[in-house]
Structures are given as C-alpha cells and as structure tokens.
CSV table of C-alpha atoms and ligand atoms in Angstrom, one decimal:
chain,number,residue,atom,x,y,z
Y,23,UNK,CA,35.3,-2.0,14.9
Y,24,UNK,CA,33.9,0.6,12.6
Y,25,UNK,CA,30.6,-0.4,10.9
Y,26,UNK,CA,29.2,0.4,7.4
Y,27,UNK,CA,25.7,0.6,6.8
Y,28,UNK,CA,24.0,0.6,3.4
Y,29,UNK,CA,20.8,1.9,4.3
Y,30,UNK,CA,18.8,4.1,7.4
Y,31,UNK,CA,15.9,2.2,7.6
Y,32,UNK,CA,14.8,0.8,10.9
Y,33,UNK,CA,17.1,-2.2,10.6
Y,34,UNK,CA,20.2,-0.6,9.8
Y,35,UNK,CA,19.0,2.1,12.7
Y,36,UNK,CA,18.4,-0.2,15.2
Y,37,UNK,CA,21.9,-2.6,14.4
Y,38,UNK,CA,24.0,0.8,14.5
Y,39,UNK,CA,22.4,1.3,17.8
Y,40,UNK,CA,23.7,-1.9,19.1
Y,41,UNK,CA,27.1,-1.7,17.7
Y,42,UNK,CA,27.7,1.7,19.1
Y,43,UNK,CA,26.3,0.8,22.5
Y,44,UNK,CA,28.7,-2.4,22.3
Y,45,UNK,CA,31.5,0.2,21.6
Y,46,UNK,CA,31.9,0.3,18.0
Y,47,UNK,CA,32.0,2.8,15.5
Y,48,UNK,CA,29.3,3.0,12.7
Y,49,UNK,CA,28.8,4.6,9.4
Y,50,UNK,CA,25.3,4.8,8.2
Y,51,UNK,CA,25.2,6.2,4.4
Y,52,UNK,CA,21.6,6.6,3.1
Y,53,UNK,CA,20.4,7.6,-1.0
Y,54,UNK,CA,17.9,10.4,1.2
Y,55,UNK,CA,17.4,12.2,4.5
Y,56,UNK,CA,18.0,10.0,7.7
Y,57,UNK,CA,15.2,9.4,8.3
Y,58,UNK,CA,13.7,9.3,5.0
Y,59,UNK,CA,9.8,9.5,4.2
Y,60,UNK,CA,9.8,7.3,1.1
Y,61,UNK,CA,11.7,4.4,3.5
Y,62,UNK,CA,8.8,1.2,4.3
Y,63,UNK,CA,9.8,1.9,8.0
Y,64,UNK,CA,8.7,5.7,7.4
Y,65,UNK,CA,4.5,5.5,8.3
Y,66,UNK,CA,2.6,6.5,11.0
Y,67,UNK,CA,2.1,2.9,12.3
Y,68,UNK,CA,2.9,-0.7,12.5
Y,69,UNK,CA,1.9,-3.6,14.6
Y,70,UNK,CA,3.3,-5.6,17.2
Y,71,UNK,CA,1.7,-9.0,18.0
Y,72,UNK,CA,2.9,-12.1,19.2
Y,73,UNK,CA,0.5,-14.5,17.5
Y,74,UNK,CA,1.8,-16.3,14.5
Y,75,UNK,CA,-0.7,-19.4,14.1
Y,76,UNK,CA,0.9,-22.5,14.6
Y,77,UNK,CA,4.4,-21.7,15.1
Y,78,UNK,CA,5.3,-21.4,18.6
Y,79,UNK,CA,9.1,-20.3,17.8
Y,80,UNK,CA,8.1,-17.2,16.1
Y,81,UNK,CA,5.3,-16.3,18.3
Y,82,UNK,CA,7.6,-17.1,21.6
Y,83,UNK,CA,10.4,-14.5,19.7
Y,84,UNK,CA,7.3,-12.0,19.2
Y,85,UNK,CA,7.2,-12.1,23.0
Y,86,UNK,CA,10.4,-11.0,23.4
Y,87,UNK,CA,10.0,-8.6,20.5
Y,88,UNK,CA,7.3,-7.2,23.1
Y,89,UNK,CA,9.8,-6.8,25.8
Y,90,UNK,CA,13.0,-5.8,23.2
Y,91,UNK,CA,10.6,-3.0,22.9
Y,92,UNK,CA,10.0,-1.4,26.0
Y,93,UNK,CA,13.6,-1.6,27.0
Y,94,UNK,CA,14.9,0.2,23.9
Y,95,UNK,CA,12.0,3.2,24.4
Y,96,UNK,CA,13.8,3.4,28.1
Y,97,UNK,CA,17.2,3.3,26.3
Y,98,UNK,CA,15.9,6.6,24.2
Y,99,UNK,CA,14.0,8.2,27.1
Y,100,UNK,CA,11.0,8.1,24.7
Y,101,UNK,CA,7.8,7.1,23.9
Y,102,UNK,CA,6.7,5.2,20.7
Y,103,UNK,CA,4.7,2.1,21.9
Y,104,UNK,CA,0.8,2.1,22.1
Y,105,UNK,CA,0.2,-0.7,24.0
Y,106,UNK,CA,-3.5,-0.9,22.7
Y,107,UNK,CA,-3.2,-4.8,22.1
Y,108,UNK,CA,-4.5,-6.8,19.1
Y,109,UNK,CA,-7.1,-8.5,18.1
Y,110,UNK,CA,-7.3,-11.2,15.4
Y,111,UNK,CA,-9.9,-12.9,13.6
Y,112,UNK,CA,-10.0,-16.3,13.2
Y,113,UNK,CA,-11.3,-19.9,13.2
Y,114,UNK,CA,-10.0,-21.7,16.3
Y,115,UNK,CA,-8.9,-18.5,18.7
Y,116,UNK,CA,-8.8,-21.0,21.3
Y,117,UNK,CA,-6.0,-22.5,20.1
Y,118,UNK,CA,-4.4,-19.3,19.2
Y,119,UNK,CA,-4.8,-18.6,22.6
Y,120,UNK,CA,-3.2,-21.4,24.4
Y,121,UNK,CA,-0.1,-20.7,22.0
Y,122,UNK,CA,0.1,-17.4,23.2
Y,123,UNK,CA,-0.4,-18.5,26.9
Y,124,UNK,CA,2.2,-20.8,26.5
Y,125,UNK,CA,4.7,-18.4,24.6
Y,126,UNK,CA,3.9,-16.0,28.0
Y,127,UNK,CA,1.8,-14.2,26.5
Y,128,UNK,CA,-1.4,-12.8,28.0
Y,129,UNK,CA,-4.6,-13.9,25.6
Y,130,UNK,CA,-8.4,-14.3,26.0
Y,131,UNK,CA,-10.9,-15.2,23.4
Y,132,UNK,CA,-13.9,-12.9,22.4
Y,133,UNK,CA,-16.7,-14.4,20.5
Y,134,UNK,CA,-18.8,-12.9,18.5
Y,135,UNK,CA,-21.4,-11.9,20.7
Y,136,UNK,CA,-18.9,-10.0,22.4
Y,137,UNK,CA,-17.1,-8.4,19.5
Y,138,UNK,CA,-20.3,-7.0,18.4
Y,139,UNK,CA,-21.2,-5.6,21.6
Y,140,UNK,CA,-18.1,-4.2,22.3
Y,141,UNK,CA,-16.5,-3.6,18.8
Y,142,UNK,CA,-19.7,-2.7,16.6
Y,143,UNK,CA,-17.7,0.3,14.7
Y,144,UNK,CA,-14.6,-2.0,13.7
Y,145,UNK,CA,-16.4,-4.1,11.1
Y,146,UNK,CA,-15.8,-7.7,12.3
Y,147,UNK,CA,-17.5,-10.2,10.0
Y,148,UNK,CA,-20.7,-11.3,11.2
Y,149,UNK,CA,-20.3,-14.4,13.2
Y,150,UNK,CA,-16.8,-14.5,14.0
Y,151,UNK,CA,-14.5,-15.2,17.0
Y,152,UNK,CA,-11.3,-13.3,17.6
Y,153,UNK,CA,-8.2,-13.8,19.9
Y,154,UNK,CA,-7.0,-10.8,21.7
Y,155,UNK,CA,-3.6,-10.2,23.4
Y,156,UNK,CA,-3.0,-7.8,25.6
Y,157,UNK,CA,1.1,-7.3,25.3
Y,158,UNK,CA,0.5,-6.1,21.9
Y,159,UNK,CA,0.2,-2.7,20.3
Y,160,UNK,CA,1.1,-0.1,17.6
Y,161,UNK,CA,4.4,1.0,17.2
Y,162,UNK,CA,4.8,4.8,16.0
Y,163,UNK,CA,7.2,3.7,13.2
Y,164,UNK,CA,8.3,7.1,12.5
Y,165,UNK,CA,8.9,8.6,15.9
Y,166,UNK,CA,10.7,4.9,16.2
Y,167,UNK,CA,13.2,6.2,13.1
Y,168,UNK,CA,13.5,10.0,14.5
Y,169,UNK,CA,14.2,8.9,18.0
Y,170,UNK,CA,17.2,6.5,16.9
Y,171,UNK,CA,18.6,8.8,14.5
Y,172,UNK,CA,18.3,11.8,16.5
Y,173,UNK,CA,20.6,9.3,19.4
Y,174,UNK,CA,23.1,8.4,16.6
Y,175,UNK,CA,23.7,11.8,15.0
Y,176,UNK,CA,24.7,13.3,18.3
Y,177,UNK,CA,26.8,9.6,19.0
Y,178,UNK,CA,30.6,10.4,19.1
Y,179,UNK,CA,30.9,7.1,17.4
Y,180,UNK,CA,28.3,7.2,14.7
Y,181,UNK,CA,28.8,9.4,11.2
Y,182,UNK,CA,25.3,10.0,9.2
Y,183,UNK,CA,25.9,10.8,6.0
Y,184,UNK,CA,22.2,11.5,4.0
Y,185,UNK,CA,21.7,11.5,0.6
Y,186,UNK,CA,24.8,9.5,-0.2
Y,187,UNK,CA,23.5,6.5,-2.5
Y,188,UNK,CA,25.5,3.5,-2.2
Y,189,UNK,CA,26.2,1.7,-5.9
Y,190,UNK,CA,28.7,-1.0,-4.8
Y,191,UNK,CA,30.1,-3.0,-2.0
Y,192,UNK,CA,33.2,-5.1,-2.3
Y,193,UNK,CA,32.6,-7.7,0.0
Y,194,UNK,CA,36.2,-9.1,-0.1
Y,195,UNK,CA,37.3,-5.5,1.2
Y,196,UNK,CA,34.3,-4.6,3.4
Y,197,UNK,CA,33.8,-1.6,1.6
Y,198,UNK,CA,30.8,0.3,0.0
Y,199,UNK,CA,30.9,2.2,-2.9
Y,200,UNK,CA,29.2,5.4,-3.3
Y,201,UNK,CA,27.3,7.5,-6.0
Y,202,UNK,CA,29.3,10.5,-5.5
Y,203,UNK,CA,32.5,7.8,-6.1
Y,204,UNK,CA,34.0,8.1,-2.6
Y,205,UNK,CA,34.5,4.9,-0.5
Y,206,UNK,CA,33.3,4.2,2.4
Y,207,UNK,CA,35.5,1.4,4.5
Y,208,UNK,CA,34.9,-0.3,7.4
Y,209,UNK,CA,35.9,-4.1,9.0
Y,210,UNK,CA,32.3,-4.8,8.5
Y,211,UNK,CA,29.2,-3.8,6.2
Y,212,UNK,CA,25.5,-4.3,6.3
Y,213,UNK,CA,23.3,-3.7,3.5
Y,214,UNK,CA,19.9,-2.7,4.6
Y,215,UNK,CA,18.1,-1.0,2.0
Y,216,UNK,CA,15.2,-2.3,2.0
Y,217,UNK,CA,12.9,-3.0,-1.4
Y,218,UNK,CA,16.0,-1.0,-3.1
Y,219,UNK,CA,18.7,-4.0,-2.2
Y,220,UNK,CA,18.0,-5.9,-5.1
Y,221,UNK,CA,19.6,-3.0,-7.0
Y,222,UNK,CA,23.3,-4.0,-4.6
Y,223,UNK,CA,23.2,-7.7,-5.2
Y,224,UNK,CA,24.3,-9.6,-8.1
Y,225,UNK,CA,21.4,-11.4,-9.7
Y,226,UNK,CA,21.7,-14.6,-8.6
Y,227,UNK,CA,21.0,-13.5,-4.8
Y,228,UNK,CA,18.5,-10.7,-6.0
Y,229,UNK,CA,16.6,-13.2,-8.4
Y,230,UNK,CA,15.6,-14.8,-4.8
Y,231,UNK,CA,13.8,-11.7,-3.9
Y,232,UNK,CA,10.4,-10.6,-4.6
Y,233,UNK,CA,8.8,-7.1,-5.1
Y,234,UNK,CA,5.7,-6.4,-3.5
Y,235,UNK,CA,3.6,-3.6,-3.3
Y,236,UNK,CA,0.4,-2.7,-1.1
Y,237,UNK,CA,-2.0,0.4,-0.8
Y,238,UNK,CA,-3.1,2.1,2.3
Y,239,UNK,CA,-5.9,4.1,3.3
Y,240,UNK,CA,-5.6,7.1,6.3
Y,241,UNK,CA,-8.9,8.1,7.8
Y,242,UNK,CA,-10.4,10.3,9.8
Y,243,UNK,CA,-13.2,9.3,12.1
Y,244,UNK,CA,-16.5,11.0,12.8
Y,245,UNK,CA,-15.8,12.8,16.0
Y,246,UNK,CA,-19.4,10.3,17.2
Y,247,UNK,CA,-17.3,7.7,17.0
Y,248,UNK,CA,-13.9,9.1,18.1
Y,249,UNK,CA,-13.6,7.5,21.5
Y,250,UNK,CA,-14.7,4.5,20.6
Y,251,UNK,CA,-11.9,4.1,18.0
Y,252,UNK,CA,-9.5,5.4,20.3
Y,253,UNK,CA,-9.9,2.7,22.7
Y,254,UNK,CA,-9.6,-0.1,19.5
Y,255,UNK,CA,-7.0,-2.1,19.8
Y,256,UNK,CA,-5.1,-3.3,16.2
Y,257,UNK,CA,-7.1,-5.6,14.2
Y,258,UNK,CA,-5.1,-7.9,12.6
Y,259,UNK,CA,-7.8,-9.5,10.6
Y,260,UNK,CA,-11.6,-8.6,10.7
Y,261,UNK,CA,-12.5,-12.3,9.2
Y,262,UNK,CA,-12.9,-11.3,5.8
Y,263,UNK,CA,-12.1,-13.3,2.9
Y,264,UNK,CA,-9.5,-10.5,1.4
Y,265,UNK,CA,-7.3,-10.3,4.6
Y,266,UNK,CA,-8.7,-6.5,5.4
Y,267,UNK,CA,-7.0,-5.1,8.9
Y,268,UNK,CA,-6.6,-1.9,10.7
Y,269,UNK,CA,-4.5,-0.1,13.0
Y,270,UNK,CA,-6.9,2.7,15.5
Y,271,UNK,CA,-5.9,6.2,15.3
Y,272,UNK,CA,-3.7,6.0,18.8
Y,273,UNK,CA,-1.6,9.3,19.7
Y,274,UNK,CA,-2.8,11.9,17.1
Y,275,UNK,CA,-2.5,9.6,14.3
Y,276,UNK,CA,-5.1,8.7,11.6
Y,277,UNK,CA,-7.2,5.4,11.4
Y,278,UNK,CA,-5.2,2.9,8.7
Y,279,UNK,CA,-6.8,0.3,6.9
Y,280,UNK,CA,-5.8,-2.2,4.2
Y,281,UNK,CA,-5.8,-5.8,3.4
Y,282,UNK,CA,-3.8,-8.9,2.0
Y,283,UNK,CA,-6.3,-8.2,-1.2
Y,284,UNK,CA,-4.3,-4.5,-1.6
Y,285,UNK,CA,-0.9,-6.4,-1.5
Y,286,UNK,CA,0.6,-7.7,-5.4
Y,287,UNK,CA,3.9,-8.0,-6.7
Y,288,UNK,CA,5.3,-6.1,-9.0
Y,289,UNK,CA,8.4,-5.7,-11.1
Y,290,UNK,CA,9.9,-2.0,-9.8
Y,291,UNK,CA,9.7,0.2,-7.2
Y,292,UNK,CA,7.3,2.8,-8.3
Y,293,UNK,CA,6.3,6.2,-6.5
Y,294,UNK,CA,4.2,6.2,-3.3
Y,295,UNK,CA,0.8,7.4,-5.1
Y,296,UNK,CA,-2.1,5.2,-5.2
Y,297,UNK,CA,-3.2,4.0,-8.6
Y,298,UNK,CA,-6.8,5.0,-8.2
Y,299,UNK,CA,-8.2,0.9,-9.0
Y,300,UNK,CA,-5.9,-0.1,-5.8
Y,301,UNK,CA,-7.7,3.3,-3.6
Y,302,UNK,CA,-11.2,2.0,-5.1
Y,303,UNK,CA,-10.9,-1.4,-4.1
Y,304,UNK,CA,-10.3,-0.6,-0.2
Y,305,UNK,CA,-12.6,1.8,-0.4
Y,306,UNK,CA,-15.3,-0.8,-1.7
Y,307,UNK,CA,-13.8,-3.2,0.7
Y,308,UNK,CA,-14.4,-1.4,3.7
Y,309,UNK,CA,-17.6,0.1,2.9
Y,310,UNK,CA,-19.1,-3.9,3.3
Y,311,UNK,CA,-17.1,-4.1,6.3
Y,312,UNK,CA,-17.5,-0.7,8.2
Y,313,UNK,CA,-20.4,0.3,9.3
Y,314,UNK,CA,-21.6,4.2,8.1
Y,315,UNK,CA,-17.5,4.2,6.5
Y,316,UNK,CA,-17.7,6.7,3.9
Y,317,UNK,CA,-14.9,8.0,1.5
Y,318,UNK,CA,-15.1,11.2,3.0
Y,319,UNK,CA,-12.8,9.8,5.6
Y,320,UNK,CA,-10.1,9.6,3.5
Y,321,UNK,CA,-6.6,12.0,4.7
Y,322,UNK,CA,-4.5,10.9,2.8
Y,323,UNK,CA,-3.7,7.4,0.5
Y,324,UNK,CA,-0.1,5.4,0.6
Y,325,UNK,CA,1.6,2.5,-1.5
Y,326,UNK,CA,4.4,0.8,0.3
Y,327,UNK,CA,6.8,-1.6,-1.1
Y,328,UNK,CA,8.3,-4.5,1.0
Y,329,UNK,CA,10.5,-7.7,-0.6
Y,330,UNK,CA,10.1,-11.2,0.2
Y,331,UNK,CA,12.3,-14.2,0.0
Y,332,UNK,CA,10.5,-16.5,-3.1
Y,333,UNK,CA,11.3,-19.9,-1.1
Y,334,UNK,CA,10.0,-18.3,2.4
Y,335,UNK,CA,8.1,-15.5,1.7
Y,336,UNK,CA,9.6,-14.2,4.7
Y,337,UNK,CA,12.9,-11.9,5.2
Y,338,UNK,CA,16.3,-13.2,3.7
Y,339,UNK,CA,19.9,-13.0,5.5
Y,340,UNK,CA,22.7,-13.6,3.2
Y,341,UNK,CA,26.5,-13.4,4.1
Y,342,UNK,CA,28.4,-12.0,0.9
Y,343,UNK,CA,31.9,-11.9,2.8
Y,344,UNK,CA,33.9,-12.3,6.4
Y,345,UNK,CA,31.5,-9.8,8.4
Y,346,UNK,CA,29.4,-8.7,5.4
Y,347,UNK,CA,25.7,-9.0,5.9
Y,348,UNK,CA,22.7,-8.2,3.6
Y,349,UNK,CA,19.0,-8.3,5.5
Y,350,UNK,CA,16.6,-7.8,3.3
Y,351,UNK,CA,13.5,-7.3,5.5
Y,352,UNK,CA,9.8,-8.4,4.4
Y,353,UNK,CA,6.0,-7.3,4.9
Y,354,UNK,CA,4.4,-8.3,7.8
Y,355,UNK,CA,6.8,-8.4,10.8
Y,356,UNK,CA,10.3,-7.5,9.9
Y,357,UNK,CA,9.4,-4.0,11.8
Y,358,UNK,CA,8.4,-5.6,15.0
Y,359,UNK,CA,11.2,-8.3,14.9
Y,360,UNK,CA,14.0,-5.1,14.4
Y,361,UNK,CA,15.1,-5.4,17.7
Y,362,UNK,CA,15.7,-9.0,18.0
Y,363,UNK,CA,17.1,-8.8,14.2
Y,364,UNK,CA,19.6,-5.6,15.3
Y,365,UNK,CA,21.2,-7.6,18.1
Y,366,UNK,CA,21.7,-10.9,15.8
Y,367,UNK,CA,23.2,-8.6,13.3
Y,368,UNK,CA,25.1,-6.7,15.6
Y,369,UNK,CA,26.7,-9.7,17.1
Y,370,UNK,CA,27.3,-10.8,14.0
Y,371,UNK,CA,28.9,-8.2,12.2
Y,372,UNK,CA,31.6,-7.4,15.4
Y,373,UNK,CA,32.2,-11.0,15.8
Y,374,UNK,CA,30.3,-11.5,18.6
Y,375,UNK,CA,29.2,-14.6,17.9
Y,376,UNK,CA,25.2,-15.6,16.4
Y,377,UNK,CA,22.6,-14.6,18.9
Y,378,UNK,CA,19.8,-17.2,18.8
Y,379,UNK,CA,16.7,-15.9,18.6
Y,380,UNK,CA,14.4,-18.3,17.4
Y,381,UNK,CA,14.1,-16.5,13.8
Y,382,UNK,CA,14.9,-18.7,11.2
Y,383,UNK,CA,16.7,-16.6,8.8
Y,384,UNK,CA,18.8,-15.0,11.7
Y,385,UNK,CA,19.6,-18.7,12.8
Y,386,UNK,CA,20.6,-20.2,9.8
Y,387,UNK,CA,21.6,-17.0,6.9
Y,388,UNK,CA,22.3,-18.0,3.5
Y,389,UNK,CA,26.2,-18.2,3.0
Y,390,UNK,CA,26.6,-16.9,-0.3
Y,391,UNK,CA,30.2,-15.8,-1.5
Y,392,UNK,CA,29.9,-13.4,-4.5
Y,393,UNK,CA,26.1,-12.0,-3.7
Y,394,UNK,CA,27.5,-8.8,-4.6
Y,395,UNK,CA,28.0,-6.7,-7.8
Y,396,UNK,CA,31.9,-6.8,-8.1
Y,397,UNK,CA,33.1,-3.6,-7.9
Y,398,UNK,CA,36.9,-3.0,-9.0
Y,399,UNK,CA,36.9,0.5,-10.3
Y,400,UNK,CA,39.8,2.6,-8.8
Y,401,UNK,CA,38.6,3.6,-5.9
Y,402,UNK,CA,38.6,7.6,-4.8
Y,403,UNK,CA,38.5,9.6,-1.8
Y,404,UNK,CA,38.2,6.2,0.9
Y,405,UNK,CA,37.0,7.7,4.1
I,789,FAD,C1,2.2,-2.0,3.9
I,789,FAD,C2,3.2,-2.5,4.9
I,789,FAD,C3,2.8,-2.8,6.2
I,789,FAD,C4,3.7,-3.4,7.1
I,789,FAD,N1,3.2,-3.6,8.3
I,789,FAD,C5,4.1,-4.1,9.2
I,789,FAD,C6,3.6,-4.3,10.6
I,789,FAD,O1,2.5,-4.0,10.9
I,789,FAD,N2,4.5,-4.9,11.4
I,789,FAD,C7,5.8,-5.2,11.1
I,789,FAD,O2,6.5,-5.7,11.9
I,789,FAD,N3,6.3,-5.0,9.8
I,789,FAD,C8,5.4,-4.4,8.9
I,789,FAD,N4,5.9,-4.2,7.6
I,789,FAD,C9,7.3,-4.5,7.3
I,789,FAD,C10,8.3,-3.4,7.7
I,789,FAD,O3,7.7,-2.1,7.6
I,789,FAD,C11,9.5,-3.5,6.9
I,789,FAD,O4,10.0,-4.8,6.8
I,789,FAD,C12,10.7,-2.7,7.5
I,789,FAD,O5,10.2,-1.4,7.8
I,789,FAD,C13,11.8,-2.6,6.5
I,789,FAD,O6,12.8,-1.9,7.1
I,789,FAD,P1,14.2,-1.7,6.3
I,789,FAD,O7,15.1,-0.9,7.2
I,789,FAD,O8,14.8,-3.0,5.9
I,789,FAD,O9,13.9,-0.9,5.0
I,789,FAD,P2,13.5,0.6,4.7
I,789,FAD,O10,12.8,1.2,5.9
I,789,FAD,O11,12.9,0.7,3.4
I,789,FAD,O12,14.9,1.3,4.8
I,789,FAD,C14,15.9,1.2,3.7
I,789,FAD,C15,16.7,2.4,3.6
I,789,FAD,O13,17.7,2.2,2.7
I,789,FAD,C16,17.9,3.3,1.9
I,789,FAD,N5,18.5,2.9,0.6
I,789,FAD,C17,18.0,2.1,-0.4
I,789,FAD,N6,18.9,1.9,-1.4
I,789,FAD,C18,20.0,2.6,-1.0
I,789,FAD,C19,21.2,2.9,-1.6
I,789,FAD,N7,21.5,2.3,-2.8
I,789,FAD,N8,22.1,3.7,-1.0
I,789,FAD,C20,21.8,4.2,0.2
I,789,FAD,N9,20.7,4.1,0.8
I,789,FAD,C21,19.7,3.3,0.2
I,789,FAD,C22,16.5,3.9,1.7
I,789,FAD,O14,16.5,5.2,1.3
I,789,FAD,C23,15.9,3.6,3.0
I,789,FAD,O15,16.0,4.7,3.9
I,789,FAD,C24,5.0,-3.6,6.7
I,789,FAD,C25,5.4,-3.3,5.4
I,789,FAD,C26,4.5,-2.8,4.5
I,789,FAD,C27,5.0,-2.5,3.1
C-alpha cells in the first residue's frame, strides 16, 4: 500500500516508520523542512512517565510506552532516552504508587524530609510528598525527529517531500492536495499536522478542537549546582498551586521549566516568541520556587502550541474516509504515547486491523464522514 502523510511531526514520523517496516510505501509531504523547528514535537525535551492518577488504563499503556521506547531507539541504532525517572508531587503518592506497582511499573515514595535532603535545588513546595518512578525519563524530542527522518529519507519505500503545504484531502479519493496544486495519491492518508490541522478539516470536526498555547523557559545552571541538576530526575509537578514542572538539563541540553499557569487558549497559531507578561510570570514563578533562581539563567524563551479535543481535553482521532485518518495530538502525552499511537495508526491505515492499546481515542476514533474540506478542483500533476 502506498501511504500519504499530511504532516512530519513525530506522529506522522513514527506511523511512516511502521508502515514501511510492515512493507508499505509512504509519502510524507510537510509545509517546512523534515524535520521542522517550528513543529510542537521540535524541542530539546519531553517527558515520559507512566503515572496518570487514577486511571490505571492509561498509566498501564504509559508502561508500554516505556518499553515501545527502548525498542524503537534499538530499531535506529540510536540514542534519545534519558532514563533519569520522574518525580511528581502530590497528595496521596502512596496511592500513585501502588498504581504504578500494579501497572509494572517500578515506584517509591519520598516524603518531604527526603526531597529536601536530597532535592534542595529543585524547588519542591515546603512540606510535600512526591512519587518517583524509576522507568521514566526525558526523551530528546528532536534527536527523536532527526533520527526517524534521517531512516526514512534513505528508505527505498519512503518519499520526503519538505516544504510542500498540504490545502486539501479528498477523502473519498485518498488523496491530498497540495499548495504548489499537484496531488499527492495514495490507498491511504493521514493527516498529522498538528495545531495547523484545524486549517484541513471542515468546521464541524475543527470546531471540536481547541488551541492552546504555553511558554517555556531554557536555563542555564550555576556550574555550583551543575551536578546536582544533572542527576535530577523530571519533575512533573513541584506542588505548587500553578502546576510549575521541569525537565534537568540531561545530555548537553538546558534546564526547562514551565507550568499549567503558562498554558491558555488562544484563537491562532502565533509565532514562537514569548510575549514578555507570559516570560515575566515564570520568571516570578520560579523565583518563589527555586532557591538562588535568577533571570540570568535565561538561554533562550519558547511558546509552543498543542490542540485539544473540547469534550476530552485529550487527543482526537477521526476517520474522514475508508483508510483516511486525522490524529490530532494534544499537550501533555501525545509525544510519549507516539509509539503506541504509530502502530494503532499504522494498522489502521493498511488494514491491519485496530491494535488495542488501552488509549481511548485509538480504541474508539470518531467516525465522521465529510471531516474534510471538499476539494473538487481539477486536479494537476497526481504523483
Ligand atoms: C509545551 C508543551 C509541552 C509538552 N510536553 C509533552 C511531554 O512532556 N510529553 C509528551 O508526551 N507530550 C508533550 N507535549 C505534546 C507533544 O509534544 C505533541 O502532542 C506532539 O509533539 C505533537 O506531534 P504532531 O506530530 O502531532 O505535531 P507537530 O510536531 O506539530 O507536527 C505537525 C507537522 O505538520 C506540519 N504541517 C502542518 N500543517 C501542514 C500542512 N497544511 N501541510 C503540510 N504540513 C503541515 C508542520 O509543519 C509540522 O511539521 C507537549 C506539548 C507542548 C506544547
């Protein structure tokens, strides 16, 4: 089967991986480079941890996520996976960590006492207990994205075509229209485009879809207290009332911190720069959390732009035709889940029947005929 792919993120990256593995042919068309900087899958970090309170399906699938993980940096002969574990937060980490114990995860509780003697540069709030799991880690997102398009361009069975914008996909043809007003056909299409695939649906399957954007701070740490952060794992919350977390400066990369306060939605998708209130308030936020943090730290600021499904607030799958797919990923997970997501899709879009994986929208997608702009221009140049 040949495969079109709206999008090079690390969902369509990761699916055209499968397929091509399984024996199929993929076409990956992308509006920018492939990778591409300005992509939410393009940063220096995201996390991987199993623990999502009180819902042992997803944290049982982060698990496997874990593991999905591993295996695919032996696929690529690479490495990408800091397996520094993570440490969260929270009210009743005992609980957290018998769900991870029974998800097979490895999890131990540190109180507070033990946080502060062992953690006293990360900024816990005073008083608090945190679960930490050790199968847990950051994942280098962008050597993730260089490593799997660096396999597919040099794939007999994979064409990357960069800075080719898709405006249309007919879904009754399994075709994708692009900017440039050549065709792209294929017996099956994903659109992965991230925030953008609003801009590919027709309303009534965008209008479920909502826009949110969150700032990021880079930092670089006093050489005092470089080891130290080095051996930190991911802090997924520091038990603060705004939601503020971290990710350690592993392999070469800068300290990241932000916080559910830095996340809003917005209408459009505007540039990466950091309106200066949005830079202020993490600044002000971690300077109460931190101890000696100073805005001299600062490398380098980010905004990042991630949709979520209005009912859920979690990803959306949608099938707009027979083997026509749109995933639009959300904040949070959808990074660490790409594995387990690629191999639903994958199966999905060559027929190979629905991989369960224990992720609700993979499990049960929206079936919604007509999702797509209609398209019925004549149609140029099909390749
Ligand atoms: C601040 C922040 C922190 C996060 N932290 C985590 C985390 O710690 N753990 C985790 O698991 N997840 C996390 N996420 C979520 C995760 O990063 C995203 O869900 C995931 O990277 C989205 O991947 P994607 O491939 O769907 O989209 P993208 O990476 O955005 O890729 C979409 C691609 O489609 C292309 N495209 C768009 N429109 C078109 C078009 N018309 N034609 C052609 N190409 C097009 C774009 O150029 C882009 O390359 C976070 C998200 C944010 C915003």
């Amino acid at each position: 089967m040949r495969v079109v792919f709206a999008g090079g993120g690390v969902i369509a990256l990761l699916t055209a991986l499968e397929c091509v593995s399984a024996g199929h042919e993929v076409v990956i068309a992308d509006q920018a480079d492939i990778p591409f900087s300005g992509a939410t899958s393009f940063d220096r970090h995201r996390v991987l941890r199993a623990l999502h309170t009180g819902d042992p399906a997803t944290t049982a699938a982060a698990v496997g996520a874990h593991h999905a993980w591993i295996e695919l940096e032996n696929r690529l002969s690479t490495s990408f996976y800091e397996q520094v574990g993570a440490l969260t937060a929270l009210p009743a980490p005992e609980a957290a960590r018998d769900l991870l114990t029974a998800a097979g995860s490895k999890a131990e509780v540190l109180g507070a006492d033990e946080l502060a003697v062992e953690f006293p540069h990360a900024g816990f709030v005073s008083g608090t207990d945190a679960v930490f799991e050790s199968q847990a880690g950051v994942l280098l997102a962008d050597r993730v994205l260089t490593a799997c398009a660096t396999r597919l361009r040099w794939h007999a069975n994979a064409e990357l075509h960069p800075h080719r914008k898709v405006t249309g996909i007919d879904a009754d043809r399994a075709e994708v229209r692009l900017a440039d007003g050549e065709t792209l056909r294929g017996d099956a299409v994903l659109v992965a485009a991230g925030p953008w695939s609003r801009e590919l649906l027709a309303p009534a399957l965008s209008r479920e879809l909502v826009l949110h954007r969150q700032t990021m701070l880079y930092c670089d740490v006093p050489p005092t207290d470089a080891a130290a952060w080095a051996a930190t794992p991911a802090i997924t919350s520091l038990g603060s009332d705004g939601g503020a977390w971290l990710v350690p400066p592993v392999a070469g990369t800068p300290l990241k911190l932000s916080a559910a306060s830095a996340c809003r939605v917005v209408d459009e998708i505007g540039g990466a720069t950091v309106p200066s209130w949005w830079r202020e308030h993490l600044i002000d936020t971690f300077a109460t959390l931190i101890p000696g943090f100073r805005r001299d730290w600062l490398v380098d600021t980010r905004d990042c732009h991630y949709l979520a499904r209005r009912s859920t607030l979690g990803p959306m799958l949608a099938v707009l035709g027979d083997r026509v797919l749109t995933y639009a990923a959300c904040g949070g997970s959808s990074f660490k889940f790409a594995p387990l997501i690629a191999r639903s899709l994958a199966a999905r879009l060559t027929g190979a029947g629905p991989v369960p994986t224990g992720l609700e929208p993979l499990d049960r997608p929206l079936v919604r005929a007509g999702g797509v702009h209609p398209i019925r221009p004549a149609l140029r140049g099909v390749s």
